[in-house]
Amino acid sequence: MKVVIFCGGMGTRLREETEFRPKPMVPIGDRPILWHIMKLYAHYGHKEFILCLGYKGEIIKEYFRNYQWFTSDVTLRLGPRPRIKYHNQHPEEDWVVTLVDTGLHTQTGGRLKRALRFIDDDTFLCTYGDGLTDSDINASIAFHRRQKKIVTITAVRPTGRFGDLEIEGDRVVAFNEKPEKQTNYINGGFFVMDRRIEQYLTDDNCVLEREPLERLAAEGQIAAWRHDGFWQCMDTYREQQLLTQLWNSGQAPWKVWAR
């Protein structure tokens, strides 16, 4: 099943990193977060990727064009008949990556609309280039097929960023400095979609999370796959450092391909 990944935003809240590269190329350990996301999908057998490029998209193109070069030991034959010999293989050799320029200022719905021409199947996967999870992708696909809706959203309850106050009248009776989970579910950004979504996408200014998803919800066409395990976005430098610490410690929950 093909996987659409939004890679074109400017990532303004992570300006420390995105001034120099697109957000999906910000590293977690020694690899960009985009690689981690793709490894998750590949683990479940989904190795055909459509990357929706925009801001600094040429950096992502260069990364994949030179992937073999940077991940292999190499022997070069110089002179009038040059030759390159790669000495080792890597687990990503069966990936198929389509790099699509979807425009610098195009919104998420517009990017998805442009990507649909590369999808022949009735069902596909979609996500953002800045979030990680240990959710079972294939289980969410099976759930989507049972529900028979146009969209399935992975619903998550992220770790709370702020302290919870329990108040009675005007008095605080309990304070939890770092609550483990939010009470309400939010959109975790990992979707299963049917091609029928195309009729809800208008133009480049279409924001997927606004009119399309709002209309679909009103029509009862969105199912929620609840995931109470690990999920973390990378909106800020602090979150990038948190994910890097998890990776470097060998305790990254999203590293399902190594279990």
GROMACS .gro file of C-alpha atoms in nm:
model
  259
    1MET     CA    1   0.000   0.000   0.000
    2LYS     CA    2   0.138   0.343  -0.092
    3VAL     CA    3   0.228   0.594   0.177
    4VAL     CA    4   0.189   0.969   0.126
    5ILE     CA    5   0.408   1.181   0.356
    6PHE     CA    6   0.373   1.558   0.385
    7CYS     CA    7   0.725   1.702   0.366
    8GLY     CA    8   0.665   2.054   0.238
    9GLY     CA    9   0.590   2.275   0.539
   10MET     CA   10   0.827   2.540   0.669
   11GLY     CA   11   0.840   2.416   1.029
   12THR     CA   12   0.848   2.766   1.175
   13ARG     CA   13   0.820   2.646   1.535
   14LEU     CA   14   1.147   2.455   1.496
   15ARG     CA   15   1.337   2.742   1.339
   16GLU     CA   16   1.662   2.641   1.512
   17GLU     CA   17   1.679   2.352   1.266
   18THR     CA   18   1.446   2.437   0.978
   19GLU     CA   19   1.630   2.754   0.881
   20PHE     CA   20   1.880   2.521   0.716
   21ARG     CA   21   1.675   2.216   0.612
   22PRO     CA   22   1.315   2.098   0.580
   23LYS     CA   23   1.161   1.968   0.900
   24PRO     CA   24   1.146   1.601   0.787
   25MET     CA   25   1.526   1.613   0.750
   26VAL     CA   26   1.586   1.724   1.110
   27PRO     CA   27   1.787   1.440   1.267
   28ILE     CA   28   1.682   1.199   1.538
   29GLY     CA   29   2.014   1.045   1.627
   30ASP     CA   30   2.209   0.997   1.304
   31ARG     CA   31   1.907   0.979   1.069
   32PRO     CA   32   1.638   1.231   0.970
   33ILE     CA   33   1.297   1.186   1.129
   34LEU     CA   34   1.163   1.111   0.780
   35TRP     CA   35   1.378   0.796   0.770
   36HIS     CA   36   1.235   0.683   1.105
   37ILE     CA   37   0.878   0.730   0.977
   38MET     CA   38   0.952   0.537   0.659
   39LYS     CA   39   1.117   0.255   0.855
   40LEU     CA   40   0.799   0.221   1.061
   41TYR     CA   41   0.583   0.180   0.751
   42ALA     CA   42   0.835  -0.049   0.582
   43HIS     CA   43   0.832  -0.276   0.887
   44TYR     CA   44   0.462  -0.341   0.817
   45GLY     CA   45   0.530  -0.408   0.450
   46HIS     CA   46   0.448  -0.066   0.304
   47LYS     CA   47   0.754   0.040   0.104
   48GLU     CA   48   0.616   0.262  -0.171
   49PHE     CA   49   0.641   0.624  -0.064
   50ILE     CA   50   0.514   0.946  -0.216
   51LEU     CA   51   0.689   1.245  -0.058
   52CYS     CA   52   0.508   1.577  -0.099
   53LEU     CA   53   0.790   1.831  -0.124
   54GLY     CA   54   0.786   2.207  -0.083
   55TYR     CA   55   1.017   2.410   0.141
   56LYS     CA   56   1.380   2.314   0.070
   57GLY     CA   57   1.259   2.004  -0.113
   58GLU     CA   58   1.587   1.979  -0.302
   59ILE     CA   59   1.755   1.864   0.021
   60ILE     CA   60   1.521   1.565   0.042
   61LYS     CA   61   1.581   1.488  -0.326
   62GLU     CA   62   1.956   1.495  -0.274
   63TYR     CA   63   1.928   1.270   0.031
   64PHE     CA   64   1.756   0.991  -0.160
   65ARG     CA   65   1.956   1.038  -0.478
   66ASN     CA   66   2.275   0.983  -0.276
   67TYR     CA   67   2.134   0.726  -0.033
   68GLN     CA   68   2.339   0.436  -0.169
   69TRP     CA   69   2.651   0.652  -0.167
   70PHE     CA   70   2.617   0.755   0.196
   71THR     CA   71   2.519   0.412   0.332
   72SER     CA   72   2.782   0.198   0.156
   73ASP     CA   73   3.154   0.134   0.142
   74VAL     CA   74   3.259   0.241  -0.207
   75THR     CA   75   3.543   0.177  -0.450
   76LEU     CA   76   3.595   0.433  -0.727
   77ARG     CA   77   3.777   0.372  -1.051
   78LEU     CA   78   3.903   0.702  -1.184
   79GLY     CA   79   4.010   0.799  -1.535
   80PRO     CA   80   3.840   0.798  -1.876
   81ARG     CA   81   3.629   0.490  -1.789
   82PRO     CA   82   3.514   0.565  -1.435
   83ARG     CA   83   3.332   0.302  -1.233
   84ILE     CA   84   3.169   0.289  -0.891
   85LYS     CA   85   3.142  -0.032  -0.691
   86TYR     CA   86   2.925  -0.050  -0.380
   87HIS     CA   87   3.043  -0.314  -0.134
   88ASN     CA   88   2.744  -0.362   0.094
   89GLN     CA   89   2.368  -0.369   0.093
   90HIS     CA   90   2.121  -0.190   0.318
   91PRO     CA   91   1.769  -0.283   0.436
   92GLU     CA   92   1.608  -0.003   0.232
   93GLU     CA   93   1.703  -0.141  -0.109
   94ASP     CA   94   1.345  -0.241  -0.194
   95TRP     CA   95   1.195   0.099  -0.114
   96VAL     CA   96   1.031   0.291  -0.398
   97VAL     CA   97   1.035   0.667  -0.338
   98THR     CA   98   0.843   0.915  -0.553
   99LEU     CA   99   0.947   1.277  -0.493
  100VAL     CA  100   0.672   1.521  -0.591
  101ASP     CA  101   0.712   1.899  -0.596
  102THR     CA  102   0.377   2.008  -0.451
  103GLY     CA  103   0.462   2.378  -0.424
  104LEU     CA  104   0.616   2.605  -0.165
  105HIS     CA  105   0.295   2.752  -0.023
  106THR     CA  106   0.050   2.470  -0.096
  107GLN     CA  107  -0.157   2.357   0.201
  108THR     CA  108  -0.188   1.994   0.314
  109GLY     CA  109  -0.510   1.925   0.125
  110GLY     CA  110  -0.361   2.072  -0.191
  111ARG     CA  111  -0.047   1.861  -0.150
  112LEU     CA  112  -0.254   1.547  -0.110
  113LYS     CA  113  -0.460   1.634  -0.418
  114ARG     CA  114  -0.140   1.668  -0.624
  115ALA     CA  115  -0.009   1.336  -0.492
  116LEU     CA  116  -0.320   1.137  -0.582
  117ARG     CA  117  -0.218   1.106  -0.946
  118PHE     CA  118   0.055   0.865  -0.834
  119ILE     CA  119  -0.192   0.637  -0.651
  120ASP     CA  120  -0.385   0.368  -0.838
  121ASP     CA  121  -0.523   0.174  -0.542
  122ASP     CA  122  -0.851   0.250  -0.370
  123THR     CA  123  -0.685   0.273  -0.028
  124PHE     CA  124  -0.362   0.440   0.079
  125LEU     CA  125  -0.178   0.561   0.387
  126CYS     CA  126  -0.095   0.919   0.475
  127THR     CA  127   0.101   1.096   0.747
  128TYR     CA  128   0.307   1.403   0.834
  129GLY     CA  129   0.685   1.420   0.827
  130ASP     CA  130   0.723   1.511   1.194
  131GLY     CA  131   0.563   1.248   1.416
  132LEU     CA  132   0.657   0.904   1.551
  133THR     CA  133   0.452   0.623   1.702
  134ASP     CA  134   0.456   0.252   1.779
  135SER     CA  135   0.102   0.208   1.650
  136ASP     CA  136   0.033  -0.113   1.455
  137ILE     CA  137  -0.015   0.019   1.101
  138ASN     CA  138  -0.164  -0.303   0.965
  139ALA     CA  139  -0.410  -0.327   1.251
  140SER     CA  140  -0.531   0.025   1.168
  141ILE     CA  141  -0.575  -0.079   0.803
  142ALA     CA  142  -0.782  -0.383   0.905
  143PHE     CA  143  -0.991  -0.158   1.130
  144HIS     CA  144  -1.041   0.089   0.842
  145ARG     CA  145  -1.169  -0.186   0.614
  146ARG     CA  146  -1.416  -0.305   0.875
  147GLN     CA  147  -1.548   0.046   0.933
  148LYS     CA  148  -1.589   0.121   0.558
  149LYS     CA  149  -1.535   0.495   0.608
  150ILE     CA  150  -1.344   0.731   0.381
  151VAL     CA  151  -1.085   0.817   0.645
  152THR     CA  152  -0.948   0.649   0.955
  153ILE     CA  153  -0.751   0.868   1.194
  154THR     CA  154  -0.513   0.727   1.452
  155ALA     CA  155  -0.637   0.892   1.772
  156VAL     CA  156  -0.373   0.939   2.042
  157ARG     CA  157  -0.344   1.085   2.388
  158PRO     CA  158  -0.004   1.257   2.405
  159THR     CA  159   0.200   1.321   2.714
  160GLY     CA  160   0.082   1.639   2.881
  161ARG     CA  161   0.303   1.944   2.837
  162PHE     CA  162   0.167   2.137   3.133
  163GLY     CA  163   0.068   2.065   3.490
  164ASP     CA  164  -0.289   1.960   3.566
  165LEU     CA  165  -0.480   2.146   3.835
  166GLU     CA  166  -0.769   1.989   4.025
  167ILE     CA  167  -0.983   2.274   4.155
  168GLU     CA  168  -1.269   2.281   4.403
  169GLY     CA  169  -1.431   2.621   4.420
  170ASP     CA  170  -1.141   2.866   4.425
  171ARG     CA  171  -0.895   2.624   4.581
  172VAL     CA  172  -0.642   2.398   4.413
  173VAL     CA  173  -0.672   2.059   4.582
  174ALA     CA  174  -0.427   1.864   4.364
  175PHE     CA  175  -0.140   1.947   4.134
  176ASN     CA  176   0.014   1.704   3.886
  177GLU     CA  177   0.328   1.865   3.748
  178LYS     CA  178   0.377   1.625   3.453
  179PRO     CA  179   0.061   1.431   3.372
  180GLU     CA  180   0.133   1.115   3.177
  181LYS     CA  181  -0.150   1.149   2.926
  182GLN     CA  182  -0.406   1.401   2.813
  183THR     CA  183  -0.767   1.310   2.888
  184ASN     CA  184  -0.892   1.369   2.534
  185TYR     CA  185  -0.775   1.205   2.215
  186ILE     CA  186  -0.620   1.415   1.939
  187ASN     CA  187  -0.539   1.355   1.575
  188GLY     CA  188  -0.213   1.160   1.574
  189GLY     CA  189  -0.154   1.228   1.206
  190PHE     CA  190  -0.142   0.865   1.086
  191PHE     CA  191  -0.426   0.812   0.838
  192VAL     CA  192  -0.576   0.536   0.630
  193MET     CA  193  -0.769   0.691   0.339
  194ASP     CA  194  -0.984   0.593   0.044
  195ARG     CA  195  -0.949   0.767  -0.289
  196ARG     CA  196  -1.302   0.900  -0.234
  197ILE     CA  197  -1.138   1.178  -0.034
  198GLU     CA  198  -1.045   1.341  -0.364
  199GLN     CA  199  -1.394   1.492  -0.397
  200TYR     CA  200  -1.334   1.682  -0.070
  201LEU     CA  201  -1.008   1.840  -0.187
  202THR     CA  202  -1.042   2.165  -0.380
  203ASP     CA  203  -0.723   2.354  -0.466
  204ASP     CA  204  -0.375   2.443  -0.337
  205ASN     CA  205  -0.526   2.649  -0.053
  206CYS     CA  206  -0.722   2.353   0.081
  207VAL     CA  207  -0.618   2.268   0.438
  208LEU     CA  208  -0.686   1.898   0.495
  209GLU     CA  209  -0.751   1.945   0.867
  210ARG     CA  210  -1.018   2.209   0.812
  211GLU     CA  211  -1.298   2.184   0.557
  212PRO     CA  212  -1.226   1.832   0.420
  213LEU     CA  213  -1.198   1.657   0.757
  214GLU     CA  214  -1.468   1.875   0.912
  215ARG     CA  215  -1.710   1.782   0.631
  216LEU     CA  216  -1.617   1.416   0.653
  217ALA     CA  217  -1.674   1.417   1.029
  218ALA     CA  218  -2.013   1.585   0.985
  219GLU     CA  219  -2.108   1.317   0.731
  220GLY     CA  220  -1.996   1.035   0.962
  221GLN     CA  221  -1.713   0.933   0.728
  222ILE     CA  222  -1.422   0.934   0.976
  223ALA     CA  223  -1.336   0.640   1.198
  224ALA     CA  224  -1.103   0.664   1.499
  225TRP     CA  225  -0.838   0.400   1.554
  226ARG     CA  226  -0.752   0.449   1.921
  227HIS     CA  227  -0.385   0.410   2.007
  228ASP     CA  228  -0.288   0.440   2.372
  229GLY     CA  229   0.078   0.354   2.318
  230PHE     CA  230   0.367   0.578   2.225
  231TRP     CA  231   0.317   0.887   2.010
  232GLN     CA  232   0.525   1.202   1.990
  233CYS     CA  233   0.533   1.490   1.744
  234MET     CA  234   0.839   1.706   1.682
  235ASP     CA  235   0.715   2.063   1.685
  236THR     CA  236   0.986   2.217   1.901
  237TYR     CA  237   1.358   2.186   1.969
  238ARG     CA  238   1.276   2.038   2.310
  239GLU     CA  239   1.075   1.759   2.145
  240GLN     CA  240   1.355   1.694   1.897
  241GLN     CA  241   1.595   1.655   2.189
  242LEU     CA  242   1.353   1.422   2.369
  243LEU     CA  243   1.325   1.192   2.065
  244THR     CA  244   1.701   1.199   2.015
  245GLN     CA  245   1.760   1.099   2.378
  246LEU     CA  246   1.520   0.807   2.342
  247TRP     CA  247   1.695   0.693   2.023
  248ASN     CA  248   2.047   0.729   2.158
  249SER     CA  249   1.955   0.544   2.478
  250GLY     CA  250   1.829   0.244   2.280
  251GLN     CA  251   1.483   0.292   2.427
  252ALA     CA  252   1.299   0.432   2.122
  253PRO     CA  253   0.945   0.283   2.132
  254TRP     CA  254   0.889   0.347   1.760
  255LYS     CA  255   1.186   0.124   1.661
  256VAL     CA  256   0.951  -0.167   1.597
  257TRP     CA  257   1.168  -0.298   1.311
  258ALA     CA  258   1.435  -0.407   1.559
  259ARG     CA  259   1.211  -0.606   1.792
   0.00000   0.00000   0.00000
